[in-house]
Amino acid sequence: MRNIVGGVARRSDFFERPKESQKVWQALESGNSILLSGPRRIGKTSFLHHICNTPKKGFRLLRID
C-alpha cells in the first residue's frame, strides 16, 4: 500500500474500512440514502469509489461527479 496524496486511492492503495462499508450497505439495502461528510482529505472520495467498484448483488451504482 502506498500513501496517495492528491488523488483517489484505488485497489491495493486503498485502506479497507469493513465496518464503514457494512454500515453503508445496510443503509442502502434498507432503502435509505447516505450522506458522507468529513474534513478535507480523509478519504471520502476513495471510500465512495471503493463502494461503487464493489457493488453487492442486485445493486447498480452510479457515480455522478
Short mmCIF file of N, CA, C and O in Angstrom, two decimals:
data_model
loop_
_atom_site.label_atom_id
_atom_site.label_comp_id
_atom_site.label_asym_id
_atom_site.label_seq_id
_atom_site.Cartn_x
_atom_site.Cartn_y
_atom_site.Cartn_z
N MET A 1 0.84 -1.17 0.00
CA MET A 1 0.00 0.00 0.00
C MET A 1 0.89 1.24 0.00
O MET A 1 1.83 1.34 0.76
N ARG A 2 0.56 2.14 -0.92
CA ARG A 2 1.30 3.41 -0.98
C ARG A 2 0.43 4.50 -0.37
O ARG A 2 -0.78 4.42 -0.38
N ASN A 3 1.07 5.51 0.15
CA ASN A 3 0.36 6.68 0.66
C ASN A 3 0.09 7.60 -0.53
O ASN A 3 1.00 8.18 -1.10
N ILE A 4 -1.18 7.71 -0.93
CA ILE A 4 -1.57 8.50 -2.08
C ILE A 4 -1.94 9.91 -1.62
O ILE A 4 -2.78 10.08 -0.75
N VAL A 5 -1.31 10.91 -2.23
CA VAL A 5 -1.60 12.30 -1.89
C VAL A 5 -2.09 13.00 -3.14
O VAL A 5 -1.43 12.98 -4.17
N GLY A 6 -3.28 13.59 -3.07
CA GLY A 6 -3.78 14.38 -4.18
C GLY A 6 -4.71 13.66 -5.14
O GLY A 6 -5.35 14.29 -5.95
N GLY A 7 -4.78 12.36 -5.05
CA GLY A 7 -5.65 11.61 -5.95
C GLY A 7 -6.46 10.58 -5.19
O GLY A 7 -6.37 10.47 -3.97
N VAL A 8 -7.23 9.82 -5.94
CA VAL A 8 -8.07 8.78 -5.34
C VAL A 8 -7.24 7.52 -5.13
O VAL A 8 -6.57 7.06 -6.05
N ALA A 9 -7.27 6.98 -3.92
CA ALA A 9 -6.58 5.72 -3.63
C ALA A 9 -7.44 4.57 -4.14
O ALA A 9 -8.62 4.49 -3.84
N ARG A 10 -6.84 3.68 -4.93
CA ARG A 10 -7.59 2.56 -5.52
C ARG A 10 -6.85 1.26 -5.31
O ARG A 10 -5.66 1.24 -5.07
N ARG A 11 -7.61 0.18 -5.41
CA ARG A 11 -7.11 -1.19 -5.33
C ARG A 11 -6.23 -1.40 -4.10
O ARG A 11 -6.67 -1.20 -2.99
N SER A 12 -4.99 -1.82 -4.29
CA SER A 12 -4.13 -2.14 -3.15
C SER A 12 -3.70 -0.90 -2.37
O SER A 12 -3.22 -1.03 -1.24
N ASP A 13 -3.88 0.28 -2.94
CA ASP A 13 -3.53 1.51 -2.22
C ASP A 13 -4.66 1.99 -1.32
O ASP A 13 -4.47 2.90 -0.52
N PHE A 14 -5.84 1.36 -1.45
CA PHE A 14 -6.98 1.76 -0.64
C PHE A 14 -6.97 1.01 0.68
O PHE A 14 -6.82 -0.21 0.72
N PHE A 15 -7.14 1.73 1.78
CA PHE A 15 -7.20 1.13 3.10
C PHE A 15 -8.64 0.69 3.35
O PHE A 15 -9.54 1.52 3.44
N GLU A 16 -8.85 -0.62 3.45
CA GLU A 16 -10.20 -1.17 3.64
C GLU A 16 -10.82 -0.66 4.94
O GLU A 16 -10.14 -0.54 5.95
N ARG A 17 -12.11 -0.40 4.89
CA ARG A 17 -12.86 0.03 6.07
C ARG A 17 -14.10 -0.85 6.17
O ARG A 17 -15.21 -0.43 5.81
N PRO A 18 -13.95 -2.10 6.63
CA PRO A 18 -15.06 -3.05 6.59
C PRO A 18 -16.27 -2.62 7.42
O PRO A 18 -17.41 -2.82 7.01
N LYS A 19 -16.07 -2.03 8.59
CA LYS A 19 -17.21 -1.61 9.42
C LYS A 19 -18.01 -0.52 8.72
O LYS A 19 -19.24 -0.55 8.69
N GLU A 20 -17.30 0.45 8.17
CA GLU A 20 -17.98 1.55 7.48
C GLU A 20 -18.68 1.06 6.22
O GLU A 20 -19.81 1.47 5.93
N SER A 21 -18.03 0.16 5.49
CA SER A 21 -18.66 -0.40 4.28
C SER A 21 -19.93 -1.15 4.64
O SER A 21 -20.95 -1.03 3.96
N GLN A 22 -19.88 -1.92 5.71
CA GLN A 22 -21.05 -2.68 6.15
C GLN A 22 -22.21 -1.73 6.51
O GLN A 22 -23.36 -1.98 6.15
N LYS A 23 -21.91 -0.63 7.18
CA LYS A 23 -22.95 0.34 7.55
C LYS A 23 -23.58 0.97 6.31
O LYS A 23 -24.79 1.17 6.25
N VAL A 24 -22.76 1.29 5.32
CA VAL A 24 -23.27 1.88 4.08
C VAL A 24 -24.20 0.88 3.38
O VAL A 24 -25.31 1.23 2.97
N TRP A 25 -23.76 -0.38 3.26
CA TRP A 25 -24.58 -1.38 2.59
C TRP A 25 -25.87 -1.66 3.34
O TRP A 25 -26.92 -1.87 2.74
N GLN A 26 -25.82 -1.66 4.67
CA GLN A 26 -27.05 -1.86 5.45
C GLN A 26 -28.04 -0.74 5.17
O GLN A 26 -29.24 -0.99 5.02
N ALA A 27 -27.55 0.49 5.11
CA ALA A 27 -28.43 1.63 4.83
C ALA A 27 -29.03 1.51 3.43
O ALA A 27 -30.23 1.69 3.24
N LEU A 28 -28.21 1.18 2.44
CA LEU A 28 -28.69 1.07 1.07
C LEU A 28 -29.67 -0.08 0.91
O LEU A 28 -30.68 0.04 0.22
N GLU A 29 -29.39 -1.22 1.55
CA GLU A 29 -30.29 -2.37 1.47
C GLU A 29 -31.64 -2.08 2.12
O GLU A 29 -32.65 -2.67 1.75
N SER A 30 -31.65 -1.16 3.09
CA SER A 30 -32.90 -0.78 3.77
C SER A 30 -33.67 0.28 2.99
O SER A 30 -34.72 0.72 3.42
N GLY A 31 -33.10 0.70 1.86
CA GLY A 31 -33.77 1.71 1.04
C GLY A 31 -33.48 3.13 1.46
O GLY A 31 -34.16 4.06 1.01
N ASN A 32 -32.50 3.31 2.30
CA ASN A 32 -32.14 4.65 2.77
C ASN A 32 -31.06 5.28 1.90
O ASN A 32 -30.34 4.59 1.19
N SER A 33 -30.95 6.57 2.00
CA SER A 33 -29.86 7.31 1.36
C SER A 33 -28.76 7.49 2.39
O SER A 33 -28.97 7.33 3.59
N ILE A 34 -27.58 7.83 1.91
CA ILE A 34 -26.48 8.11 2.82
C ILE A 34 -25.92 9.49 2.52
O ILE A 34 -26.02 9.98 1.39
N LEU A 35 -25.35 10.09 3.52
CA LEU A 35 -24.63 11.35 3.39
C LEU A 35 -23.28 11.14 4.02
O LEU A 35 -23.18 10.76 5.19
N LEU A 36 -22.25 11.34 3.25
CA LEU A 36 -20.89 11.15 3.74
C LEU A 36 -20.25 12.52 3.88
O LEU A 36 -20.09 13.24 2.88
N SER A 37 -19.92 12.89 5.09
CA SER A 37 -19.30 14.20 5.31
C SER A 37 -18.09 14.04 6.22
O SER A 37 -17.97 13.08 6.98
N GLY A 38 -17.20 14.97 6.13
CA GLY A 38 -16.00 14.96 6.95
C GLY A 38 -15.02 16.01 6.47
O GLY A 38 -15.24 16.65 5.44
N PRO A 39 -13.94 16.19 7.21
CA PRO A 39 -12.92 17.16 6.81
C PRO A 39 -12.28 16.78 5.48
O PRO A 39 -12.39 15.64 5.02
N ARG A 40 -11.62 17.74 4.89
CA ARG A 40 -10.93 17.51 3.63
C ARG A 40 -9.85 16.44 3.78
O ARG A 40 -9.22 16.32 4.82
N ARG A 41 -9.66 15.69 2.69
CA ARG A 41 -8.52 14.80 2.52
C ARG A 41 -8.43 13.66 3.53
O ARG A 41 -7.35 13.27 3.95
N ILE A 42 -9.59 13.10 3.92
CA ILE A 42 -9.55 11.95 4.82
C ILE A 42 -9.98 10.65 4.13
O ILE A 42 -10.02 9.61 4.77
N GLY A 43 -10.32 10.73 2.83
CA GLY A 43 -10.61 9.52 2.07
C GLY A 43 -12.07 9.31 1.70
O GLY A 43 -12.46 8.20 1.34
N LYS A 44 -12.89 10.35 1.77
CA LYS A 44 -14.31 10.21 1.42
C LYS A 44 -14.48 9.75 -0.02
O LYS A 44 -15.22 8.80 -0.29
N THR A 45 -13.81 10.39 -0.94
CA THR A 45 -13.94 10.04 -2.36
C THR A 45 -13.38 8.65 -2.63
O THR A 45 -14.00 7.86 -3.34
N SER A 46 -12.25 8.32 -2.04
CA SER A 46 -11.68 6.98 -2.21
C SER A 46 -12.63 5.92 -1.68
O SER A 46 -12.81 4.86 -2.30
N PHE A 47 -13.26 6.19 -0.54
CA PHE A 47 -14.22 5.26 0.04
C PHE A 47 -15.41 5.05 -0.90
O PHE A 47 -15.84 3.92 -1.14
N LEU A 48 -15.95 6.13 -1.45
CA LEU A 48 -17.09 6.01 -2.35
C LEU A 48 -16.70 5.30 -3.65
O LEU A 48 -17.50 4.53 -4.20
N HIS A 49 -15.51 5.53 -4.15
CA HIS A 49 -15.04 4.80 -5.33
C HIS A 49 -14.99 3.30 -5.01
O HIS A 49 -15.38 2.48 -5.84
N HIS A 50 -14.52 2.97 -3.84
CA HIS A 50 -14.44 1.56 -3.43
C HIS A 50 -15.85 0.95 -3.38
O HIS A 50 -16.06 -0.16 -3.88
N ILE A 51 -16.81 1.65 -2.79
CA ILE A 51 -18.18 1.15 -2.71
C ILE A 51 -18.74 0.95 -4.13
O ILE A 51 -19.35 -0.09 -4.42
N CYS A 52 -18.52 1.90 -5.01
CA CYS A 52 -19.02 1.79 -6.39
C CYS A 52 -18.35 0.66 -7.17
O CYS A 52 -18.98 0.04 -8.03
N ASN A 53 -17.09 0.39 -6.87
CA ASN A 53 -16.35 -0.64 -7.60
C ASN A 53 -16.57 -2.04 -7.05
O ASN A 53 -16.11 -3.02 -7.64
N THR A 54 -17.25 -2.16 -5.91
CA THR A 54 -17.51 -3.46 -5.31
C THR A 54 -18.99 -3.57 -4.94
O THR A 54 -19.32 -3.75 -3.77
N PRO A 55 -19.88 -3.46 -5.93
CA PRO A 55 -21.32 -3.49 -5.61
C PRO A 55 -21.77 -4.88 -5.15
O PRO A 55 -21.21 -5.89 -5.55
N LYS A 56 -22.78 -4.88 -4.30
CA LYS A 56 -23.39 -6.14 -3.88
C LYS A 56 -24.35 -6.61 -4.97
O LYS A 56 -24.80 -5.82 -5.79
N LYS A 57 -24.65 -7.90 -4.95
CA LYS A 57 -25.55 -8.47 -5.93
C LYS A 57 -26.91 -7.76 -5.88
O LYS A 57 -27.44 -7.50 -4.80
N GLY A 58 -27.41 -7.42 -7.05
CA GLY A 58 -28.69 -6.76 -7.14
C GLY A 58 -28.61 -5.24 -7.13
O GLY A 58 -29.62 -4.57 -7.22
N PHE A 59 -27.40 -4.70 -7.02
CA PHE A 59 -27.21 -3.26 -7.00
C PHE A 59 -26.44 -2.80 -8.22
O PHE A 59 -25.50 -3.46 -8.66
N ARG A 60 -26.85 -1.68 -8.76
CA ARG A 60 -26.07 -0.99 -9.79
C ARG A 60 -25.84 0.41 -9.26
O ARG A 60 -26.79 1.14 -8.97
N LEU A 61 -24.61 0.77 -9.10
CA LEU A 61 -24.28 2.06 -8.51
C LEU A 61 -23.82 3.02 -9.60
O LEU A 61 -23.07 2.65 -10.50
N LEU A 62 -24.27 4.22 -9.48
CA LEU A 62 -23.94 5.26 -10.44
C LEU A 62 -23.28 6.41 -9.69
O LEU A 62 -23.81 6.90 -8.70
N ARG A 63 -22.11 6.79 -10.14
CA ARG A 63 -21.39 7.90 -9.55
C ARG A 63 -21.43 9.07 -10.51
O ARG A 63 -21.02 8.96 -11.65
N ILE A 64 -21.96 10.19 -10.04
CA ILE A 64 -22.03 11.39 -10.86
C ILE A 64 -21.15 12.45 -10.22
O ILE A 64 -21.32 12.78 -9.06
N ASP A 65 -20.23 12.96 -10.99
CA ASP A 65 -19.30 13.97 -10.47
C ASP A 65 -19.61 15.29 -11.15
O ASP A 65 -19.67 15.40 -12.32
#
